[in-house]
GROMACS .gro file of C-alpha atoms in nm:
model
  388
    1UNK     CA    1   3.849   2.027   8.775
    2UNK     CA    2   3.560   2.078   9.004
    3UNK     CA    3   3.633   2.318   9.282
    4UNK     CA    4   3.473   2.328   9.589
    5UNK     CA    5   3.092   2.496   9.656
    6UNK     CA    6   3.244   2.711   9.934
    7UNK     CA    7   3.554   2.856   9.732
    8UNK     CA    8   3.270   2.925   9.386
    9UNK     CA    9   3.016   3.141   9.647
   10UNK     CA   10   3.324   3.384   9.697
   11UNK     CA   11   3.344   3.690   9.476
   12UNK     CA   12   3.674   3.830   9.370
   13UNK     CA   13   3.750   4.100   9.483
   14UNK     CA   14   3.561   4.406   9.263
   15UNK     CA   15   3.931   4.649   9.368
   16UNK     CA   16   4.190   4.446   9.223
   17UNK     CA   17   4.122   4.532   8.873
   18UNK     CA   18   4.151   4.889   8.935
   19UNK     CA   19   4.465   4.846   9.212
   20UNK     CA   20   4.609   4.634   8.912
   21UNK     CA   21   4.530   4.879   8.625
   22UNK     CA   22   4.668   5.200   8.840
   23UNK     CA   23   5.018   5.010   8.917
   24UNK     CA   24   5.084   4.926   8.516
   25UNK     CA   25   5.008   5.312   8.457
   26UNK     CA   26   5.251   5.379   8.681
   27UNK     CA   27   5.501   5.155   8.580
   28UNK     CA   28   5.463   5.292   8.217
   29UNK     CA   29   5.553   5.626   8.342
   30UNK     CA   30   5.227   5.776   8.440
   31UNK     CA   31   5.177   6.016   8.694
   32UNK     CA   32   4.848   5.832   8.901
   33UNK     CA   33   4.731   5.974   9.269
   34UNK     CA   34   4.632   5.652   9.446
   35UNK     CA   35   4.371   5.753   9.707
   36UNK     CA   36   4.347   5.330   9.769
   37UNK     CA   37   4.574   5.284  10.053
   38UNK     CA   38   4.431   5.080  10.344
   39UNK     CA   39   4.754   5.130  10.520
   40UNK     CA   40   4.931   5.420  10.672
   41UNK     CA   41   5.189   5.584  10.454
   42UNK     CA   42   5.378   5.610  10.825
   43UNK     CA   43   5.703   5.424  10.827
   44UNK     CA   44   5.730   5.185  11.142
   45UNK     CA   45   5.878   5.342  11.441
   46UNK     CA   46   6.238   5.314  11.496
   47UNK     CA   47   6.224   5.132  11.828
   48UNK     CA   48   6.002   4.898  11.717
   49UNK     CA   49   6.196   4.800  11.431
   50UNK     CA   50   6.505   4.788  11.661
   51UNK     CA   51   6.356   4.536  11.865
   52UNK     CA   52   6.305   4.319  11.548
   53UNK     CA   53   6.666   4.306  11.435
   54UNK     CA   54   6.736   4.254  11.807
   55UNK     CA   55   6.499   3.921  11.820
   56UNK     CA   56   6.717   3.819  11.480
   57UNK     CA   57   7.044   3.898  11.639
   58UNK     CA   58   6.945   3.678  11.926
   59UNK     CA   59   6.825   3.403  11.752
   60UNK     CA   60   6.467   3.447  11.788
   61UNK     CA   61   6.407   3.258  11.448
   62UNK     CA   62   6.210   2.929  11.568
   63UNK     CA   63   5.890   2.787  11.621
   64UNK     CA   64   5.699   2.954  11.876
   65UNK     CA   65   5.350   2.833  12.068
   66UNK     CA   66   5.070   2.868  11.778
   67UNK     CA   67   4.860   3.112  11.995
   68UNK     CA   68   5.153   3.341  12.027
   69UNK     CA   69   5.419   3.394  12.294
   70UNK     CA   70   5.322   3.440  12.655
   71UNK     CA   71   5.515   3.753  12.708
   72UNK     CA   72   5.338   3.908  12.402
   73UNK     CA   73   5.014   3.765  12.513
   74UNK     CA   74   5.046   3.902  12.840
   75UNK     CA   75   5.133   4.252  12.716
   76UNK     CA   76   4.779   4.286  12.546
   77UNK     CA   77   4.608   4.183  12.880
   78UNK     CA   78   4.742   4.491  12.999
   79UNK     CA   79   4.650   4.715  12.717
   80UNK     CA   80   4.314   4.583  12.689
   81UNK     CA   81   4.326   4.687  13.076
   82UNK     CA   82   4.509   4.969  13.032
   83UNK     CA   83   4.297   5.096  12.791
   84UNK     CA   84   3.993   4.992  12.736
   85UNK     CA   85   3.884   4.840  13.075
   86UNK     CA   86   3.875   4.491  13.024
   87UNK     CA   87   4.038   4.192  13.220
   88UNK     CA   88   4.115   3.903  13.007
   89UNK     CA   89   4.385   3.629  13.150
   90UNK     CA   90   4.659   3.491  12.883
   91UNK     CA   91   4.399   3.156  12.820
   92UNK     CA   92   4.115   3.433  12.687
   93UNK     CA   93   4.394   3.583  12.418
   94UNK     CA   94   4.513   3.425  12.119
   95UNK     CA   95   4.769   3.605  11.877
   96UNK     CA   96   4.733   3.560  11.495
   97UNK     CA   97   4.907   3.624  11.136
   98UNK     CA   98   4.694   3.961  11.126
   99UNK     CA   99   4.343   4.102  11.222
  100UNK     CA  100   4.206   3.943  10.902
  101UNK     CA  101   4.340   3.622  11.011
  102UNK     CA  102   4.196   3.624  11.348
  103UNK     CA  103   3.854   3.727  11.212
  104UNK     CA  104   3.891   3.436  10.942
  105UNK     CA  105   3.962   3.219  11.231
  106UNK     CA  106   3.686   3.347  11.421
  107UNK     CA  107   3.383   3.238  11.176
  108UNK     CA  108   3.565   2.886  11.104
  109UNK     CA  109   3.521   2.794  11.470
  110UNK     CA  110   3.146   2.919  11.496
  111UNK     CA  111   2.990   2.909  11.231
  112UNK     CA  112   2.828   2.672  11.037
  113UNK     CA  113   2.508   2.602  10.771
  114UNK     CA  114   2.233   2.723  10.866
  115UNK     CA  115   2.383   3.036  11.040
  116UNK     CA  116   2.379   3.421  10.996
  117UNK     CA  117   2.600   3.651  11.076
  118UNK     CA  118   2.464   3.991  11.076
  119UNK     CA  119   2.700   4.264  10.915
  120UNK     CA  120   2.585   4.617  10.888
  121UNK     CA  121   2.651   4.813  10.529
  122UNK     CA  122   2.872   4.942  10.441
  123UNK     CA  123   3.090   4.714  10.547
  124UNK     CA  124   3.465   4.605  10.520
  125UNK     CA  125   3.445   4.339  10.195
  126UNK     CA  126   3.645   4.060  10.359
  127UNK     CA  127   3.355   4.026  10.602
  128UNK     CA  128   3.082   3.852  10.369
  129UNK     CA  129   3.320   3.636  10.197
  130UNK     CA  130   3.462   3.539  10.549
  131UNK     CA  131   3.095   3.431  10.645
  132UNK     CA  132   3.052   3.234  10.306
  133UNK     CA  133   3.344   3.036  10.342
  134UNK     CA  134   3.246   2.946  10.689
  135UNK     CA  135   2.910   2.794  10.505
  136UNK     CA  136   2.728   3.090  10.707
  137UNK     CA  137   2.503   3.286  10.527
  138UNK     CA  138   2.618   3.737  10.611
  139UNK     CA  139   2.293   3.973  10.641
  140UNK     CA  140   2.317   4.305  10.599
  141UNK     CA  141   2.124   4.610  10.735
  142UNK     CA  142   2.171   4.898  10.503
  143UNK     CA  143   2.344   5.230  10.681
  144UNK     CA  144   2.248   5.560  10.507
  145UNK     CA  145   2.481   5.883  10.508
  146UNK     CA  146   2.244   6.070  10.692
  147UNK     CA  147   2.207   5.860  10.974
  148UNK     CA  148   2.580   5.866  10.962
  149UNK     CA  149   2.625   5.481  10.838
  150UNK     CA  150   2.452   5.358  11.202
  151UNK     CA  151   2.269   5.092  11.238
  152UNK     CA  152   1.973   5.134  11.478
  153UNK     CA  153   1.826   4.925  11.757
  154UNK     CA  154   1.491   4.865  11.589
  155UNK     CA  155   1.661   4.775  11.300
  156UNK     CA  156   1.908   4.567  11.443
  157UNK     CA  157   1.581   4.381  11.648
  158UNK     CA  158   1.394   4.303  11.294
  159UNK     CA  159   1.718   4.156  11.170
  160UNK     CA  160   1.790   3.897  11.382
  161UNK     CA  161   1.640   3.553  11.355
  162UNK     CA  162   1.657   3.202  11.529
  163UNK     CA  163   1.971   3.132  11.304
  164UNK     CA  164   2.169   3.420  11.380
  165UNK     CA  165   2.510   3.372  11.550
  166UNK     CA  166   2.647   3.700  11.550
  167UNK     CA  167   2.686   4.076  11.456
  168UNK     CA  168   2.986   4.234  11.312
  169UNK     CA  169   3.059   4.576  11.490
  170UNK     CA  170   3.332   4.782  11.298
  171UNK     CA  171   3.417   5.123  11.532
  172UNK     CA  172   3.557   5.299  11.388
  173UNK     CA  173   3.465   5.161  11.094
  174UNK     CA  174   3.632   5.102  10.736
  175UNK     CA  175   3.527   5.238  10.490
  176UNK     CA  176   3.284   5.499  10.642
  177UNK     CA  177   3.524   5.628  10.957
  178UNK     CA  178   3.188   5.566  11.134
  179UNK     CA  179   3.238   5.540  11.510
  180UNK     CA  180   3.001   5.466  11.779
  181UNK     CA  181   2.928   5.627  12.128
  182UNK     CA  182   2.856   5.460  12.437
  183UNK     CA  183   2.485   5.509  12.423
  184UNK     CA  184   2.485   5.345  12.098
  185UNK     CA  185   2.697   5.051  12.196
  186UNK     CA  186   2.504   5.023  12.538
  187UNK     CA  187   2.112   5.007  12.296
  188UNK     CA  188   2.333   4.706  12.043
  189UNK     CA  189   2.456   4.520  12.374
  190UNK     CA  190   2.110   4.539  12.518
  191UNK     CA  191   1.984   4.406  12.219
  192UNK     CA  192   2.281   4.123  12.182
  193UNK     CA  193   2.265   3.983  12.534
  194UNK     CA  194   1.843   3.907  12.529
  195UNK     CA  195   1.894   3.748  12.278
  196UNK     CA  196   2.201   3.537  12.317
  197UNK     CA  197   2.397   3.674  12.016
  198UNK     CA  198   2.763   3.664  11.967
  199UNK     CA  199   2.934   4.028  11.892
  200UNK     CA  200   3.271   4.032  11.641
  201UNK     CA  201   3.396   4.351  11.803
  202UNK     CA  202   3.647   4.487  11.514
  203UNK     CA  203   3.849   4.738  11.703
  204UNK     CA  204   4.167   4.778  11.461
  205UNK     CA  205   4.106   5.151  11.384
  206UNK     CA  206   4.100   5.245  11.794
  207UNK     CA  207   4.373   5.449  11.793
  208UNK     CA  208   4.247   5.704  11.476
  209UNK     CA  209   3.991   5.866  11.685
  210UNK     CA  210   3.969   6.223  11.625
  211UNK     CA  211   3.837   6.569  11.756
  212UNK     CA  212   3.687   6.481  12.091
  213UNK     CA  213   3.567   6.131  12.000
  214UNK     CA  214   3.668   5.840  12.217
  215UNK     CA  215   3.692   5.451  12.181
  216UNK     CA  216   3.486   5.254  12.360
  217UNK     CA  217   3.502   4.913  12.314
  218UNK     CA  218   3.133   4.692  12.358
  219UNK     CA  219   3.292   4.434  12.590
  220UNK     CA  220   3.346   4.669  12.857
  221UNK     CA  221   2.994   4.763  12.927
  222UNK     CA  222   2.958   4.457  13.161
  223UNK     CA  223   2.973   4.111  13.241
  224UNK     CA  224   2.692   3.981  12.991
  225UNK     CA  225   2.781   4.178  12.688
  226UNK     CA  226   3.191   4.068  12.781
  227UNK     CA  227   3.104   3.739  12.760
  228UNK     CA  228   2.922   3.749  12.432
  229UNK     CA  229   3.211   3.965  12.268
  230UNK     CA  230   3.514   3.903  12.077
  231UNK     CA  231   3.726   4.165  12.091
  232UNK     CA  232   3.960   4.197  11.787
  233UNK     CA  233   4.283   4.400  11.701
  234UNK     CA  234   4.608   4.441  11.561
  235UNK     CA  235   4.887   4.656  11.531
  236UNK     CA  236   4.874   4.715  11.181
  237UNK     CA  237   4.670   5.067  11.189
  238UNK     CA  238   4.810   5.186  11.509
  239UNK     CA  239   5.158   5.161  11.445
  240UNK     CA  240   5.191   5.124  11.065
  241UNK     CA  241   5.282   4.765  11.112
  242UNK     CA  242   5.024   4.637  10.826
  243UNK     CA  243   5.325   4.419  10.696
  244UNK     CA  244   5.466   4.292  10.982
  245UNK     CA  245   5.094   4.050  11.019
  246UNK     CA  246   5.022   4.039  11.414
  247UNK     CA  247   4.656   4.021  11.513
  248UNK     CA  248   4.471   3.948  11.801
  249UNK     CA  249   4.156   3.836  11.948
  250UNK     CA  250   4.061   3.861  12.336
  251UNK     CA  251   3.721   3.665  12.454
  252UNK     CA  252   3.546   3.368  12.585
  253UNK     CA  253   3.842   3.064  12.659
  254UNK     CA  254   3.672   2.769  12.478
  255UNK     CA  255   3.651   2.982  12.119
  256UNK     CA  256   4.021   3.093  12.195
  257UNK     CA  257   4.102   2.720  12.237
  258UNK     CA  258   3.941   2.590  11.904
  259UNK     CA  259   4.032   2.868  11.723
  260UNK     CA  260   4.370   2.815  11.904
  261UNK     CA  261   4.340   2.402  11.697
  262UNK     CA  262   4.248   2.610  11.327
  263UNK     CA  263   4.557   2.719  11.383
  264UNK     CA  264   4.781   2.493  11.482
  265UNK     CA  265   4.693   2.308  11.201
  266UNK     CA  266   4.703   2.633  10.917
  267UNK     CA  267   4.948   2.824  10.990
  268UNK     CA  268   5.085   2.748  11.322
  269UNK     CA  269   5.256   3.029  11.529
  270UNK     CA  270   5.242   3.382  11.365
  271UNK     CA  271   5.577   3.475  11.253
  272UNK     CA  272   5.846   3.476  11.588
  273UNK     CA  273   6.008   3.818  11.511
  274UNK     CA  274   5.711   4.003  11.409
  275UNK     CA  275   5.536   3.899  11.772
  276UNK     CA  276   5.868   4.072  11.916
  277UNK     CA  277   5.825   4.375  11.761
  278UNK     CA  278   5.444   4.370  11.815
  279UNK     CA  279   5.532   4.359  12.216
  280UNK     CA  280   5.783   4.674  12.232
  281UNK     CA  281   5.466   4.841  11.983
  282UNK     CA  282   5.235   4.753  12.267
  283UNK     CA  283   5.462   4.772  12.550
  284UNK     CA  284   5.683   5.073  12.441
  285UNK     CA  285   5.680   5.446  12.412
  286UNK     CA  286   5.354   5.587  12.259
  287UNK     CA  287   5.403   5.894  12.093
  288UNK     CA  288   5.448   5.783  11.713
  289UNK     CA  289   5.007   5.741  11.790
  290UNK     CA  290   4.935   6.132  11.848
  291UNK     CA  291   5.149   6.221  11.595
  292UNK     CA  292   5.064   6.028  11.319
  293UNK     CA  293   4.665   6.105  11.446
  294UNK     CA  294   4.734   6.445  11.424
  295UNK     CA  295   4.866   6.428  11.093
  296UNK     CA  296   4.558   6.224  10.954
  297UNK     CA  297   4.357   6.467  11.090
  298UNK     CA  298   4.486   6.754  10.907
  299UNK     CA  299   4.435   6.565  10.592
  300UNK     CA  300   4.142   6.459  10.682
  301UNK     CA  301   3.984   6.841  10.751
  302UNK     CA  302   4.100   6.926  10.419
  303UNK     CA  303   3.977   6.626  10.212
  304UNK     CA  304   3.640   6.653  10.302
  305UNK     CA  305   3.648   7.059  10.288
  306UNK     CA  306   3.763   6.998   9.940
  307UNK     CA  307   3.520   6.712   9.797
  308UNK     CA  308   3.211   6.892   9.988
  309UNK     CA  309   3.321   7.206   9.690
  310UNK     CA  310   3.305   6.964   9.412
  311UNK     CA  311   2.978   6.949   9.245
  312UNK     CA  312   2.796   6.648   9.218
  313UNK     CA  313   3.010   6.494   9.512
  314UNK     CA  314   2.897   6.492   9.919
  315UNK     CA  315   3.091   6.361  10.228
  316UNK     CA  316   3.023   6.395  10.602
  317UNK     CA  317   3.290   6.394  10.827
  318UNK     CA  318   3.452   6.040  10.903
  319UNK     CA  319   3.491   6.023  11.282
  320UNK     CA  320   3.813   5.778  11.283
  321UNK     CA  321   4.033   5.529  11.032
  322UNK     CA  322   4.180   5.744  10.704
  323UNK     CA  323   3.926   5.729  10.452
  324UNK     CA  324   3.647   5.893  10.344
  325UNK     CA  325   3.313   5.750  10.192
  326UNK     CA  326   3.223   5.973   9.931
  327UNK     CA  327   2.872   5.981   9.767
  328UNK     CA  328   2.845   6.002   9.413
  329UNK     CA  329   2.468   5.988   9.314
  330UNK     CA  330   2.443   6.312   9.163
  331UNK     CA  331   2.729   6.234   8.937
  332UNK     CA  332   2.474   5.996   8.713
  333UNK     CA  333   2.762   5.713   8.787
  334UNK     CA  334   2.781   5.407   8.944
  335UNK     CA  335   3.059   5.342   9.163
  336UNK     CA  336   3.280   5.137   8.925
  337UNK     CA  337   3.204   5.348   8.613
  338UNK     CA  338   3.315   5.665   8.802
  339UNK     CA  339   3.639   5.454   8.943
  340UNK     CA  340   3.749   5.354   8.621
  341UNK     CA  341   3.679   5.699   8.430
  342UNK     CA  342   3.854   5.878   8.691
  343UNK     CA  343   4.142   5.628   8.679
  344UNK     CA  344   4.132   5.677   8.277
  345UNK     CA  345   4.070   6.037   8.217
  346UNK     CA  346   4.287   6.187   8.529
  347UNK     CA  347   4.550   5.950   8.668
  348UNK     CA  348   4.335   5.936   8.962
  349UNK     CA  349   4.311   5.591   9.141
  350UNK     CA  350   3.964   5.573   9.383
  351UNK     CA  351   3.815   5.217   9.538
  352UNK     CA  352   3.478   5.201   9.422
  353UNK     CA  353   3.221   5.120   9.708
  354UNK     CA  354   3.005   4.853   9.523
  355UNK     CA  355   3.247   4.587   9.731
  356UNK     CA  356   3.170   4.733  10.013
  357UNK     CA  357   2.803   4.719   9.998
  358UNK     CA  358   2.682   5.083   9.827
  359UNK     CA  359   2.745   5.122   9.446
  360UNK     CA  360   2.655   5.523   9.523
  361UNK     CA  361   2.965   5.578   9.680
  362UNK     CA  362   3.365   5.584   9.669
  363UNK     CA  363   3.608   5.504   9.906
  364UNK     CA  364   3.907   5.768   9.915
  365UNK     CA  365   4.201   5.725  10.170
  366UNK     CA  366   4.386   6.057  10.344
  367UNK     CA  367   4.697   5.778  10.409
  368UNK     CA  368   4.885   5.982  10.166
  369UNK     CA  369   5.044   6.297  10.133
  370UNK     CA  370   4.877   6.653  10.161
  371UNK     CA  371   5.085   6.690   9.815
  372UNK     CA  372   4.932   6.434   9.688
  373UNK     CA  373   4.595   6.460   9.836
  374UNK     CA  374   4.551   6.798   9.654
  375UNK     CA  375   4.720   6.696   9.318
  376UNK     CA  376   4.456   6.462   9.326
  377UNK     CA  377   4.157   6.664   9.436
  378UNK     CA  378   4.240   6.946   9.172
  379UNK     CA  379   4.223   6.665   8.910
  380UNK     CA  380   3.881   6.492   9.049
  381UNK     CA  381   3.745   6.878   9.047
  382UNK     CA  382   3.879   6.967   8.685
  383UNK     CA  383   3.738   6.653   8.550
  384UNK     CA  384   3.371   6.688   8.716
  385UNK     CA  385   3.376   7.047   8.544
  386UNK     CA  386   3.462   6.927   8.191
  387UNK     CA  387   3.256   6.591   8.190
  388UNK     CA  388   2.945   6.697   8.396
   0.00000   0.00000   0.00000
């Protein structure tokens, strides 16, 4: 059977060999430290899930409008208000099954051959294949450590070409915790709006901001930027919802519309109780944020203070999200060799970073225990000093 030119250009995914490899350890007994998570280790607040079984109880089971309901809808007008400045009616919001859904919807609607979509790297490895299976072609500028994974304006100018249709922003960013001031966003939306570029705004890690490091999201910078930006976001990260698949996007009415049609005809509504407990997340009581940010933080501090101790590894601080991009040069490795070595020789489960655009690097998460986050650490450490 002959499969389709658009499904062949995508690459599996370059992670599930270890993910699968470190869960069979485990299930034969093995003691493995996953440092892979892409989702809190946070159970769901309490009040949210009480609003779910309420939405059962009452018999909120059904169908629902495919872009999501209006009482959920209008909810993020007023956080996108609330908190990041931005005015966007119920026709400019559309509710999806997840952040990767919305973003998968996104580049269906736009994009087409010959276009470009211009992603920096690193870069979250959904992206590309999104763009590919869009028939879009995804161009990367290459981020370096020292310039703290940034993409710069000159750069960013050389880069873009009569066929490109957008730029993927990712503050703060997986898998580098990478996070952008205002100045920086205000040179990229300069940049965007002479030249009549779309902006993917991926705003999912917001609320994992930390030290004295704020959000700011691109659309609120003005009118002409707004109007080229897509805002997307979720409340998977925020409020350890990643199973509970509510995403949304916020931006110009006629791409909320057709992307509105993709979906209507895919998956229709996203699911009827999980948009009920997404509303009391958005609408409700805050605190479960701070503390779980707090908490990340901590691990965070101690993570890097670790790694940075370990020879032949080097991390800078991530600014937001829970995970840490480490380099490995020095180690003489590539990223998968190291990966699968460490997963082999200390029950130590990494994501290497070749997926995510740098084979030089690994991606470790801190959305795991401080137990387990320095079980782990002392094994990474006692293997670099017997094997290098």
């Amino acid at each position: 059977m002959k499969l389709s030119k658009r499904v062949m250009s995508v690459k599996p995914s370059l992670t599930l060999a270890i993910s699968a490899k470190a869960k069979k350890m485990k299930k034969d007994g093995l003691d493995v430290v996953n440092f892979g998570a892409g989702e809190p280790d946070f159970d769901t607040p309490s009040h949210i899930k009480a609003s779910a079984v309420k939405a059962i109880h009452e018999g909120f089971t059904k169908y629902t409008p495919a872009s999501g309901i209006p009482e959920l809808k209008e909810a993020i007008s007023k956080k996108l208000e609330r908190d990041n400045g931005l005015t966007y009616g119920p026709s400019s919001i559309i509710v999806s099954c997840g952040a990767k859904h919305t973003l998968y919807n996104i580049f269906q609607a736009l994009c087409e051959d010959p276009d470009e979509v211009i992603i920096p790297s690193p870069y979250w490895l959904s992206y590309p294949e999104m763009v590919k299976l869009a028939s879009a072609k995804p161009v990367f500028i290459k981020t370096r450590d020292k310039e703290a994974f940034k993409i710069s304006p000159s750069e960013l100018k050389k880069t873009i070409t009569k066929r490109t249709k957008a730029i993927i922003l990712n503050s703060p960013s997986n898998p580098t915790g990478t996070v952008y001031d205002k100045k920086e966003l205000e040179e990229i939306a300069d940049i965007a709006v002479s030249k009549k570029i779309l902006v993917v705004s991926d705003e999912i890690y917001e609320k994992l901001i930390y030290g004295a490091g704020k959000h700011v999201s691109i659309a609120s910078l003005g009118e002409k930027i707004k109007d080229l930006t897509l805002v997307v976001n979720g409340v998977s990260k925020s409020y350890s919802m990643t199973g509970w698949r509510i995403g949304y996007m916020a931006g110009d009415d006629k791409i909320v519309s057709a992307i509105n049609n993709i979906q209507s005809h895919s998956t229709s509504n996203p699911a009827s109780i999980s948009q009920k407990a997404a509303l009391e997340a958005i609408s409700g009581e805050q605190s479960s944020i701070s503390s779980m940010k707090k908490e990340f933080e901590s691990r965070r501090d101690y993570m890097v203070e670790r790694l940075n101790k370990i020879p032949c590894f080097r991390v800078s601080l991530p600014k937001g999200a829970f995970y840490v991009f480490c380099n490995i040069k020095d180690t003489g490795y590539n990223s998968i060799e190291i990966t699968n070595k460490l997963l082999d020789e200390a029950n130590v489960a990494l994501v290497p970073g070749k997926p995510f655009g740098s084979d030089n690097h690994v991606r470790l998460s801190f959305a795991t225990s401080t137990a387990d986050i320095a079980k782990g650490l002392d094994r990474i450490e006692k293997w670099v000093k017997e094997r290098l």
